[in-house]
Coordinates of C-alpha atoms and ligand atoms in Angstrom, one line a residue:
X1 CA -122.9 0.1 -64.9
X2 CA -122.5 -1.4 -68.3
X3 CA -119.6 -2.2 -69.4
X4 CA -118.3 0.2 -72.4
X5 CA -118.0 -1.7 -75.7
X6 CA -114.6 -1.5 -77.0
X7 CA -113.8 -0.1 -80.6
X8 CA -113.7 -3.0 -83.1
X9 CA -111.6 -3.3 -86.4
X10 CA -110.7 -5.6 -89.2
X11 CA -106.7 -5.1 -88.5
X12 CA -105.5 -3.0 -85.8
X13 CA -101.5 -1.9 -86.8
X14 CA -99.2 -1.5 -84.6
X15 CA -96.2 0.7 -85.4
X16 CA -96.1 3.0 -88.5
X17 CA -92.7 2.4 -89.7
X18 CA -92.3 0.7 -93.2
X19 CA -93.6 -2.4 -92.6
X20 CA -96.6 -0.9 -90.2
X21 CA -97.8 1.6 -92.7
X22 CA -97.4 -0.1 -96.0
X23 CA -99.7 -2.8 -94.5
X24 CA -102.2 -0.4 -92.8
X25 CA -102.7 1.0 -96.4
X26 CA -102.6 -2.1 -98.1
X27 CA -105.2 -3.5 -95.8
X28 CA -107.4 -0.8 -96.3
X29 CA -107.0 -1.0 -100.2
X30 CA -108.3 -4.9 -99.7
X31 CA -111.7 -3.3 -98.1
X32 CA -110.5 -4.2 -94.5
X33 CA -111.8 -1.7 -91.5
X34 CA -107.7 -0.7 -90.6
X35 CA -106.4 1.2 -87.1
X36 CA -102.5 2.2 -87.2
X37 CA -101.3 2.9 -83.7
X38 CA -98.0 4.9 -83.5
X39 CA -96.3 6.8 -81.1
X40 CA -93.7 8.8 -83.0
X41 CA -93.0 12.5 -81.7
X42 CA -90.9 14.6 -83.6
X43 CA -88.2 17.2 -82.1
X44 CA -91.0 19.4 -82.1
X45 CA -93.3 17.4 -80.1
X46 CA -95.8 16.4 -82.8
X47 CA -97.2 13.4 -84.3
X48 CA -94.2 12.2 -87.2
X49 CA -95.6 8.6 -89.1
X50 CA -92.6 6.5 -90.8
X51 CA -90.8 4.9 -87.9
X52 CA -87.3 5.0 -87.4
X53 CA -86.3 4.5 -90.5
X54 CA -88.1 8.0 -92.1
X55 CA -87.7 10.2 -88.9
X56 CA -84.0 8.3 -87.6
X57 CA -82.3 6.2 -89.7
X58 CA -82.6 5.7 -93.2
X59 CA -84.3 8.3 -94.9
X60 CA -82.6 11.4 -92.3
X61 CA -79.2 9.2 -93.5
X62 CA -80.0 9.5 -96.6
X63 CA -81.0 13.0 -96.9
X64 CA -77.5 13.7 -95.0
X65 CA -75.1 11.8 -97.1
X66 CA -76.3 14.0 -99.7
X67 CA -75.5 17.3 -98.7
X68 CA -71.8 15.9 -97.3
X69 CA -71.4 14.4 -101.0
X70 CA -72.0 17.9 -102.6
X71 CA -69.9 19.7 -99.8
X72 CA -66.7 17.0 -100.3
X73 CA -67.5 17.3 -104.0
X74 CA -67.0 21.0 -104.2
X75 CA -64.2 20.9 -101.8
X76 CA -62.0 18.0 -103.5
X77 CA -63.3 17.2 -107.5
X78 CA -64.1 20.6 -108.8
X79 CA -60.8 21.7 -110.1
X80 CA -60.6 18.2 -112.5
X81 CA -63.6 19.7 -114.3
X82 CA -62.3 22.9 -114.6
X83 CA -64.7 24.3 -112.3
X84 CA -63.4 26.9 -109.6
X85 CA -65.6 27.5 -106.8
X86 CA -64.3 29.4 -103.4
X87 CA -65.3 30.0 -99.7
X88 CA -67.1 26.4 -99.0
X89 CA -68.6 26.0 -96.1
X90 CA -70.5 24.0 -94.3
X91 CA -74.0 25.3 -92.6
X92 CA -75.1 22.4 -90.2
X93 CA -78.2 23.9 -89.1
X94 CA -79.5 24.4 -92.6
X95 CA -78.0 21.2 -93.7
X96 CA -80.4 19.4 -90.6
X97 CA -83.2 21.8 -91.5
X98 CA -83.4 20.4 -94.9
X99 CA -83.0 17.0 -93.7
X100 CA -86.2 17.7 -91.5
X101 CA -88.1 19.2 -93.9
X102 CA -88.0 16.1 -95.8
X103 CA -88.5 14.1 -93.2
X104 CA -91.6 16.5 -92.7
X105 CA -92.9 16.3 -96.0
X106 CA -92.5 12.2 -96.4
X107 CA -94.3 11.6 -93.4
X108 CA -97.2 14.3 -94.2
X109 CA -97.8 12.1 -97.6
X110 CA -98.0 9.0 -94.8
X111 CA -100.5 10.6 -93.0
X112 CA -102.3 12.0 -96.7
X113 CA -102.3 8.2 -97.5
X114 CA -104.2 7.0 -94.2
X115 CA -106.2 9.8 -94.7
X116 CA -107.3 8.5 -97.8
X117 CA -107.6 5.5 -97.4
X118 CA -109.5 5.9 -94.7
X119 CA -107.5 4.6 -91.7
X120 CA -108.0 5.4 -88.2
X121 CA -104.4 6.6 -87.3
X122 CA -103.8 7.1 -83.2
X123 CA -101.4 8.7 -81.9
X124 CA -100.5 6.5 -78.7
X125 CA -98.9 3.7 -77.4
X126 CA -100.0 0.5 -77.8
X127 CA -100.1 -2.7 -75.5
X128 CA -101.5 -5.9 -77.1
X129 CA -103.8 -7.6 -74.7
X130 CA -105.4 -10.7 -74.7
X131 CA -108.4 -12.2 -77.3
X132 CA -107.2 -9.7 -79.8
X133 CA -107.5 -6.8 -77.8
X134 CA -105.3 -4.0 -77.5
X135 CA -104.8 -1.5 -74.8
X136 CA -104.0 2.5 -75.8
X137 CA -102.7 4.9 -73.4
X138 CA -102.5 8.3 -75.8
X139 CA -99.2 10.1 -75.0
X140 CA -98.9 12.2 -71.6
X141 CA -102.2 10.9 -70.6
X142 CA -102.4 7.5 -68.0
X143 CA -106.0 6.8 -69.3
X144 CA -106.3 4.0 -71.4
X145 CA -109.3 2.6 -73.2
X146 CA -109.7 -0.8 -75.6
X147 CA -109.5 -1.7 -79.3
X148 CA -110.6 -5.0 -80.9
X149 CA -109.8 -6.6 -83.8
X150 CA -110.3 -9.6 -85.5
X151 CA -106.5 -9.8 -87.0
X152 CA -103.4 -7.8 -84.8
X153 CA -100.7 -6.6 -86.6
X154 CA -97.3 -6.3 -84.5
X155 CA -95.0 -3.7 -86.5
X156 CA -93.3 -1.8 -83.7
X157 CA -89.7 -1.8 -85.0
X158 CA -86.5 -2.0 -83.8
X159 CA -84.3 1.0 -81.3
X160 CA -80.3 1.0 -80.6
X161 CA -78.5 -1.4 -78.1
X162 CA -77.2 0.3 -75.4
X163 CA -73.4 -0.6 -74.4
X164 CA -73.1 -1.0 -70.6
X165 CA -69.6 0.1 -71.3
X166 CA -70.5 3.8 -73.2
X167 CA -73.6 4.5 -71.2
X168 CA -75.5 7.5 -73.6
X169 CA -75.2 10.8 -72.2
X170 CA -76.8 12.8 -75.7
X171 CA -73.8 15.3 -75.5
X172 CA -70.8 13.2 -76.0
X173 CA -71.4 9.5 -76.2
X174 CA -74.3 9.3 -78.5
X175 CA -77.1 6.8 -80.3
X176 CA -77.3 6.4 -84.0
X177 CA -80.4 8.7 -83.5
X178 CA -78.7 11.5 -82.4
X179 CA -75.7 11.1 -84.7
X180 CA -78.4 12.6 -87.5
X181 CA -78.9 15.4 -85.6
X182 CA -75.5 17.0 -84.5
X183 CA -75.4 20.9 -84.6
X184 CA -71.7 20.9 -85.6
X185 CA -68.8 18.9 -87.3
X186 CA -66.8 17.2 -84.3
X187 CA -63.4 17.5 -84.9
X188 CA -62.6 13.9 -84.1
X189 CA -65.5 11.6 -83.9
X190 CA -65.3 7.8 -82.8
X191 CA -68.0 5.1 -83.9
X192 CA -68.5 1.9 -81.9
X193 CA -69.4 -0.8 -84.5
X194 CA -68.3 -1.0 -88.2
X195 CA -71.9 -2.3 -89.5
X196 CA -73.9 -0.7 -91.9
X197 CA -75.4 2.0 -89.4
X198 CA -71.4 2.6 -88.6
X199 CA -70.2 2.9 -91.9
X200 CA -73.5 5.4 -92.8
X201 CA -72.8 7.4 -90.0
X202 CA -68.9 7.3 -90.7
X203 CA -69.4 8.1 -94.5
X204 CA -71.3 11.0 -93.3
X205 CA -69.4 12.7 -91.0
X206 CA -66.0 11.8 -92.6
X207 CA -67.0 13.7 -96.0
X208 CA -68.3 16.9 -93.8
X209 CA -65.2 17.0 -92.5
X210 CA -64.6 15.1 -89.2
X211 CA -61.7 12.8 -88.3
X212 CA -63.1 9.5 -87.8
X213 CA -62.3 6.6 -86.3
X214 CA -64.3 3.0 -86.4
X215 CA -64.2 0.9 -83.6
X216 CA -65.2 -3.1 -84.5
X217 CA -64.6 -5.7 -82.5
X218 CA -64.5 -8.4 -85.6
X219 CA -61.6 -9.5 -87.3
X220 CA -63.4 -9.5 -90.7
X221 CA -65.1 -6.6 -92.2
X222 CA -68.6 -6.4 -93.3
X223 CA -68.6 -10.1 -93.0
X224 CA -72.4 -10.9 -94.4
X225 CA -70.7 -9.1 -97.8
X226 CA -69.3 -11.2 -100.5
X227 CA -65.3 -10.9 -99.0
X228 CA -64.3 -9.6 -102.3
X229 CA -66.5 -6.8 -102.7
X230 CA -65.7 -6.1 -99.3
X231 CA -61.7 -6.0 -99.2
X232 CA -62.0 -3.3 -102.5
X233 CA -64.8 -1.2 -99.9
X234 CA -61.9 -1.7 -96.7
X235 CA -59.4 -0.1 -99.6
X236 CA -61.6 2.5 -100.8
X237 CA -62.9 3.9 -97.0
X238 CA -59.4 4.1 -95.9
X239 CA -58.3 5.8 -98.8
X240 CA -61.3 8.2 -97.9
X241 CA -59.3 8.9 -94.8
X242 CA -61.9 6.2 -92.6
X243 CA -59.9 4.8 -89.9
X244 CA -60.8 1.4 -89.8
X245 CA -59.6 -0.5 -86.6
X246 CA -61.0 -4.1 -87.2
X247 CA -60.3 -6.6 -84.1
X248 CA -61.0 -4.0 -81.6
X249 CA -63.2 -3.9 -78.9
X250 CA -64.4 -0.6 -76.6
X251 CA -64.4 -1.8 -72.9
X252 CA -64.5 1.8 -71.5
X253 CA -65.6 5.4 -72.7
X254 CA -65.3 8.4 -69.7
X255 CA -66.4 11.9 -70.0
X256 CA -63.8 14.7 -69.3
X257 CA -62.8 18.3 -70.1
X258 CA -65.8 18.3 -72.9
X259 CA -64.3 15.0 -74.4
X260 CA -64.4 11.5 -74.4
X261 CA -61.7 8.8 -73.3
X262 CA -62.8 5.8 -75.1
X263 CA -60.7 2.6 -73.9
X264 CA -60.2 -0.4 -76.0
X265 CA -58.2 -4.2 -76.3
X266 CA -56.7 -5.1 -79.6
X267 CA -54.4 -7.8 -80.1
X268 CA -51.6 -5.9 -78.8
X269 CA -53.3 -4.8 -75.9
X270 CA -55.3 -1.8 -73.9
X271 CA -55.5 1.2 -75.6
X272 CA -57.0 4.4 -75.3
X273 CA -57.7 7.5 -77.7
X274 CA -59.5 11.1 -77.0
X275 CA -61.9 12.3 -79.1
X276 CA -65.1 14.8 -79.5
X277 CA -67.8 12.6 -79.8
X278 CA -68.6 8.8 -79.2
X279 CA -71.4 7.3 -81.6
X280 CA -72.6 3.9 -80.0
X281 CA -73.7 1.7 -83.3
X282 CA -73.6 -1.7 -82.1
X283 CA -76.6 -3.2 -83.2
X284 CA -80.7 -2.9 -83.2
X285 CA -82.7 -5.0 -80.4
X286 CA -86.4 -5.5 -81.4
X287 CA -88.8 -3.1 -79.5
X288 CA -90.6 -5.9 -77.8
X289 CA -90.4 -4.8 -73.8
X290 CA -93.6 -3.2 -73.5
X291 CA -95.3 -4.5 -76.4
X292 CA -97.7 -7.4 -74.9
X293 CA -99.3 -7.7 -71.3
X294 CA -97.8 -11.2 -70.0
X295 CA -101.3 -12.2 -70.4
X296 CA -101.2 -12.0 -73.7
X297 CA -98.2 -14.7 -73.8
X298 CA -96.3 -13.8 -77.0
X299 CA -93.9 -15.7 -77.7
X300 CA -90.1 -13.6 -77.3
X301 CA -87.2 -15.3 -77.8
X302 CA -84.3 -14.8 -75.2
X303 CA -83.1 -11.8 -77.2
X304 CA -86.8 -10.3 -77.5
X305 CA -87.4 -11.0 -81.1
X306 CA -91.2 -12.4 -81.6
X307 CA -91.8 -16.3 -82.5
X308 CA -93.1 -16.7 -85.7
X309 CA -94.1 -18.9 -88.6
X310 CA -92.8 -18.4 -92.2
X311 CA -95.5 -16.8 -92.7
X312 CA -95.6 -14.0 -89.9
X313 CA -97.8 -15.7 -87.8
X314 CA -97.5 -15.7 -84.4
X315 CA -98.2 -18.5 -81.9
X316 CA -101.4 -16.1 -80.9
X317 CA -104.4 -16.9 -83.2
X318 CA -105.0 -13.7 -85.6
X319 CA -101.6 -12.2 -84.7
X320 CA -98.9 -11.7 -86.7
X321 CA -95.5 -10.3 -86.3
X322 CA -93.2 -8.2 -89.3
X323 CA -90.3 -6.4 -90.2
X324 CA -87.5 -5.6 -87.3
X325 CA -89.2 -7.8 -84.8
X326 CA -88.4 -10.8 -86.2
X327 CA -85.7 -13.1 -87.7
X328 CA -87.4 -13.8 -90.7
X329 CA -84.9 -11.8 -93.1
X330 CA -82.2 -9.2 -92.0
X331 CA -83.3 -5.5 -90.1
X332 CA -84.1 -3.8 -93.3
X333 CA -86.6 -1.5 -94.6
X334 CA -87.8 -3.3 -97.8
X335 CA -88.2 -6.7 -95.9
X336 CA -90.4 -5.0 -93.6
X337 CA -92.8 -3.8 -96.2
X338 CA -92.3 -7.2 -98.1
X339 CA -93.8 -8.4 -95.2
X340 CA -96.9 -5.9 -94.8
X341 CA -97.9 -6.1 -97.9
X342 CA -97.7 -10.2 -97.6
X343 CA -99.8 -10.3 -94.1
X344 CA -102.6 -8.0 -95.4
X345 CA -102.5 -9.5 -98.7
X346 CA -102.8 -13.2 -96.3
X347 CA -105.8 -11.7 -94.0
X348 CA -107.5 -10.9 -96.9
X349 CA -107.4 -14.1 -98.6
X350 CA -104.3 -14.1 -101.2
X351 CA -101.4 -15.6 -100.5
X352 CA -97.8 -13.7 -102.0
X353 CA -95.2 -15.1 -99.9
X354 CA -92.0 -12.6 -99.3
X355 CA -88.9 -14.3 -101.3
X356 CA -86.7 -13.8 -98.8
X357 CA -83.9 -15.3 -101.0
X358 CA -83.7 -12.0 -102.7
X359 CA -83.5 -9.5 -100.6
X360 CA -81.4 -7.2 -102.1
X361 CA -79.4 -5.2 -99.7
X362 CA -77.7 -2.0 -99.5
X363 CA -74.9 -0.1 -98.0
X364 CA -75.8 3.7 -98.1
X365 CA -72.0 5.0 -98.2
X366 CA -70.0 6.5 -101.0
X367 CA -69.6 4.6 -103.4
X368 CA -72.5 2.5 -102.1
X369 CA -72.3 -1.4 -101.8
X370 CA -75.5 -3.6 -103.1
X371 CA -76.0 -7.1 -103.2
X372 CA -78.8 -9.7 -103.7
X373 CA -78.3 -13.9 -103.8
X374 CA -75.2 -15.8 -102.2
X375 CA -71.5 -14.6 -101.6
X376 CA -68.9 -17.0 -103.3
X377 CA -67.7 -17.3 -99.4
X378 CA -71.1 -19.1 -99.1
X379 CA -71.1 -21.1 -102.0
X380 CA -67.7 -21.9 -101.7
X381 CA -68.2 -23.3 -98.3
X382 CA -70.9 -25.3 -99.3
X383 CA -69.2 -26.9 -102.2
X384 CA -71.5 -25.7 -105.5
X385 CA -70.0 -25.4 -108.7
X386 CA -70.0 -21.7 -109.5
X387 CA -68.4 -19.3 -112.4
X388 CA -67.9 -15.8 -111.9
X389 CA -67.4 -12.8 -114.2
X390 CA -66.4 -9.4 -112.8
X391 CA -66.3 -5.9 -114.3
X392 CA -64.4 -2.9 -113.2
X393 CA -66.0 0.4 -113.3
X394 CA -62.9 2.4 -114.1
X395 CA -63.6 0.2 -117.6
X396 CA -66.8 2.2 -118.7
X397 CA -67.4 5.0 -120.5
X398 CA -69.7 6.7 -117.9
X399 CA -68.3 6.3 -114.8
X400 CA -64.9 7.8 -116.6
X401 CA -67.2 10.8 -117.9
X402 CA -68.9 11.5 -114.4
X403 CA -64.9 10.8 -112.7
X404 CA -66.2 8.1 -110.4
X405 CA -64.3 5.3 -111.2
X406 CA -63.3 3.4 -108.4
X407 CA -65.7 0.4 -107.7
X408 CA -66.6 -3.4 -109.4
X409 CA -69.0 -5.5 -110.3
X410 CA -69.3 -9.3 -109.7
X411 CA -71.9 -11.8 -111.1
X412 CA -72.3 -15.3 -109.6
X413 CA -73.4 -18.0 -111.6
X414 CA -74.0 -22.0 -110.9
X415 CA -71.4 -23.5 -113.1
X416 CA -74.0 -25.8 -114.7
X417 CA -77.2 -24.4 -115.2
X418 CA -75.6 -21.1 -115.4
X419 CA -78.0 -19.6 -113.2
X420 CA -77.5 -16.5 -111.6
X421 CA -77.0 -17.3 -107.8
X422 CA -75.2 -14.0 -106.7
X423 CA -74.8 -10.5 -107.8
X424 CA -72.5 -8.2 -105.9
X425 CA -71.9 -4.1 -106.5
X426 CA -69.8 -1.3 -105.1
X427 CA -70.1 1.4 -106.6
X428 CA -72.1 4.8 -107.3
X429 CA -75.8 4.0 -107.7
X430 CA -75.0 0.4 -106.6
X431 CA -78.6 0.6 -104.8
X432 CA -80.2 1.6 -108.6
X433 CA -77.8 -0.6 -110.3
X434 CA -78.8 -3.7 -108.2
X435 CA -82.5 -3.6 -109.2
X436 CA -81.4 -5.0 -112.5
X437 CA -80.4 -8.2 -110.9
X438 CA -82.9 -8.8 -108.7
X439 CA -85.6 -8.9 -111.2
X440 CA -83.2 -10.9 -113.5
X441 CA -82.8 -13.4 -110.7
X442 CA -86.5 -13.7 -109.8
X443 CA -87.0 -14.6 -113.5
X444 CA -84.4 -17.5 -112.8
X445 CA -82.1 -15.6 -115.5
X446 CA -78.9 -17.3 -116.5
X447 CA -75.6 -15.2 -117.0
X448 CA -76.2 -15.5 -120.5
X449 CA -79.9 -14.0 -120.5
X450 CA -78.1 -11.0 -118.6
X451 CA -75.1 -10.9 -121.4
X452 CA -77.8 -10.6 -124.7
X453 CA -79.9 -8.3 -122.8
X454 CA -78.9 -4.8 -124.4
X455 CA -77.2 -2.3 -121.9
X456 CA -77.7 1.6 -123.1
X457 CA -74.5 3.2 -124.2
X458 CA -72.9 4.5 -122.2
X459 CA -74.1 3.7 -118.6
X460 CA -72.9 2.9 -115.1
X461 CA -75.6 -0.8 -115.6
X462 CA -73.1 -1.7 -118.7
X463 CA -70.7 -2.8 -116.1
X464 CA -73.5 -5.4 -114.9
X465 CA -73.5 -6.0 -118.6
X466 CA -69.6 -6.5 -118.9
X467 CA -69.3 -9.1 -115.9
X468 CA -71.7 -11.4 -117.9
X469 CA -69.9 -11.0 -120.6
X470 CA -66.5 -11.8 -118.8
X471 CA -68.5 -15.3 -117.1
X472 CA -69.6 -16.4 -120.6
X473 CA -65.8 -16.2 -122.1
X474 CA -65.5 -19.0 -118.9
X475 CA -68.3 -21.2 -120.6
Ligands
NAD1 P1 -74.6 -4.5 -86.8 O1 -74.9 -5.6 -85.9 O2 -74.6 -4.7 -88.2 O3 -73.1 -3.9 -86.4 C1 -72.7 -3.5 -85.1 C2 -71.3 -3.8 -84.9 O4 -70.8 -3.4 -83.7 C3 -70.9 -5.3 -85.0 O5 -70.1 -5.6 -86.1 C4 -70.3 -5.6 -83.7 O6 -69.2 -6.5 -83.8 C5 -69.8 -4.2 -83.2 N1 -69.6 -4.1 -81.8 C6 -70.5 -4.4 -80.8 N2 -70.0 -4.1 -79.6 C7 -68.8 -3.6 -79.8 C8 -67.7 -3.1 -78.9 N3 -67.8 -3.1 -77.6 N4 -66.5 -2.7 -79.5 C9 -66.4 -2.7 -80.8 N5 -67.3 -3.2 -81.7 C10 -68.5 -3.6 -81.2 O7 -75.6 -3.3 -86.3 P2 -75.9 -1.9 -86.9 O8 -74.9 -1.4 -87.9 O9 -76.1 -1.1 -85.6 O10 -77.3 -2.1 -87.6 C11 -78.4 -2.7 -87.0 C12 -79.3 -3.4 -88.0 O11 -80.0 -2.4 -88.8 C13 -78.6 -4.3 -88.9 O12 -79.4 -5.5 -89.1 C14 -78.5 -3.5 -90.2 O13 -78.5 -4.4 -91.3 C15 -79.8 -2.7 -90.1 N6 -79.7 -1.5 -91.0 C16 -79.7 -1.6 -92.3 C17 -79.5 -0.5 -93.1 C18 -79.5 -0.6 -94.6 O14 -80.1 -1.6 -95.1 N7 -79.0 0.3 -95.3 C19 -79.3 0.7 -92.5 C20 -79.3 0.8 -91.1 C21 -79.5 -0.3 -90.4

């Protein structure tokens, strides 16, 4: 019997998170014949495209944080305005129904967008073969058949480490995942891991109404943060009512009487405390186990992250590798998409390199902490000559007019050339503000550039304004 010819493509995608879809679509826009491969389900059972960080992270965070600012809003800042509002209360199930709903909608206009540009979107998981092939078993079926293509895309993302020592149970020791989909407030909550996925999750719950306690084994605190920006967010948590146990590390969590026992060694000792729930944030592992047939000898490194070049190529001809499965750049949702955008833009014959140098990056807690360039911990340790200029936002007109004060701004700059190295945020709209800078620094903008560049009146970006203008009195 003849052998049945497999499917071929251009690109074949696999994974439709950020990185996986933004280069499926731009792939298709550069004429090339494009396959995305996902195997998403939602709690419904059905096909949901955007990866973990639309359907479990990110975007659902997002979406929640929200609705808790609103709630502890009403609850705790009304009466300053002269605003009197009674019987708050929280609805969980609406509050997660909403939260759906957009999660819905977002990956629908994923879906709309491969539809239009004419991508062959499968719902199945995929294995990558060898010669380019890959192998797809479509879900709750063991048949499998074969796609070809002439370039491989490997965008399958990133899922939650497991603790030996607080083994999951979904009810009372729980992922990240299902700490977005709770159906009420627990009364006292515990979070393994004070990262950002800790601090989201803790921001969340905390404003809704839980007690909460973070768990991190460090001594410092959100240690990749400029240390400054990071002792006034330690201040401003806690003042929130965060618990913040640094130098701590879980060893133990048991179920018992419909709570958990979580056990833990600080410098003082072995401790234990009871609480309601247990949300296990200790860090993302790439999702590399089943990815590629040993035939297909991909490279892994001993923590499962792909081998690749700086520019996303793997050590397989035709094969490249973005987003969470590598180390090029931290686990974040913009690099990913950098880097889809880069590898099609590659395959098709331009070459955009990602500036991984500027990265911005952002906390999603309230106030929010952004960031893009070098901390003065960095610099500092590496010896370069550096000026700095800060600005509080208790000092501006609009963050006293919307009563959100609390919160900085700090601007690096080399103490020669006066070029902006660093810019640091906490703050509301921190994520908005930090745009500012970014583009300033991939212009090579000085501090000075930033200080004559006109700032509306009054707005929360006349604090980035302000710490320029505190640098150049240094000059
Ligand atoms: P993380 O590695 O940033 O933090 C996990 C923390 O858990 C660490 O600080 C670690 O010391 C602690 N920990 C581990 N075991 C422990 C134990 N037994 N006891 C106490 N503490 C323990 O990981 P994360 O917060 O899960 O995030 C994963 C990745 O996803 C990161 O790269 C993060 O940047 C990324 N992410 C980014 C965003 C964003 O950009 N807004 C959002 C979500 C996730």
């Amino acid at each position: 019997m003849a052998k049945k010819q497999a499917q071929s493509f251009d690109v074949i995608v696999i994974g439709a998170g950020p990185a996986g879809y933004s280069s499926a679509i731009r792939c298709a826009q550069l004429g090339l014949k494009t396959a995305c491969i996902d195997s998403w389900c939602d709690h419904k059972g059905k096909r949901s495209l955007g990866g973990t960080y639309l359907n479990a992270g990110c975007i659902a965070s997002i979406a929640l944080l929200e609705s808790a600012k609103i709630y502890h809003s009403l609850k705790h800042n009304l009466k300053q305005h002269g605003i009197q509002a009674e019987s708050v209360a929280v609805d969980i199930a609406q509050m997660m129904q909403r939260k759906n709903s957009i999660v819905e909608t977002l990956s629908q206009q994923i879906a709309d967008s491969f539809a239009q540009h004419k991508i062959d979107c499968i719902q199945a998981e995929a294995k990558l073969l060898n010669e380019r092939q890959v192998e797809i078993t479509p879900l709750n079926k063991t048949a499998s058949s074969i796609l070809e293509a002439k370039h491989i895309i490997l965008a399958s993302g990133s899922s939650p480490i497991d603790l030996s020592c607080a083994p999951i149970d979904s009810e009372f020791i729980i992922d990240s995942t299902m700490a977005l989909n709770l159906g009420a407030v627990p009364k006292r909550l515990a979070i393994i891991g004070a990262g950002v996925i800790g601090l989201e999750l803790a921001s969340i719950w905390n404003r809704l109404g839980a007690e909460t306690i973070l768990l991190e084994a460090q001594e410092s605190f959100l240690s990749m943060t400029d240390q400054q920006i990071a002792l006034e967010a330690y201040r401003i948590y806690s003042e929130q009512g965060l618990e913040l146990r640094l130098g701590t590390r879980v060893i133990a969590a048991k179920k018992g009487n419909k709570k958990v026992t979580v056990e833990f060694q600080d410098s003082e000792g072995t401790h234990a405390l009871r609480v309601d729930k247990l949300i296990v944030a200790s860090g993302r592992k790439p999702n590399t186990e089943n990815l590629a047939a040993a035939e297909a000898d991909l490279l892994l490194d001993e923590n499962g992250y792909v081998h690749v070049d700086e520019n996303c190529r793997t050590t397989l001809p035709g094969v490249y590798a973005i987003g969470d499965l590598t180390l090029l750049g931290p686990m974040i949702a913009h690099k990913g998409i950098e880097e889809g955008l880069f590898v099609a833009e590659q395959i098709a014959g331009i070459y955009n390199p990602v500036n991984y140098g500027l990265l911005p990056s952002v906390v999603f807690t309230d106030p929010e902490i952004a960031w893009v360039g070098q901390t003065e911990q960095a610099l500092r340790a590496m010896g370069e000559p550096i000026k700095i200029g800060t600005y509080p936002l208790i000092a501006t007109a609009r963050a006293q007019a919307a009563g959100q004060t609390e919160g900085m701004v700090k601007i690096i700059a080399h103490a020669e050339t006066d070029v902006l190295i660093g810019v640091h945020i906490i703050g509301p709209q921190a994520s908005e503000l930090i745009a500012e800078a970014v583009l300033a620094m991939e212009f090579s903008a000085s501090s000075e550039d930033l200080a004559r560049t006109i700032h509306a009146h009054p707005t929360l970006a006349k604090a980035l304004h302000g710490a320029a203008l505190a640098l150049k009195t240094q000059r």
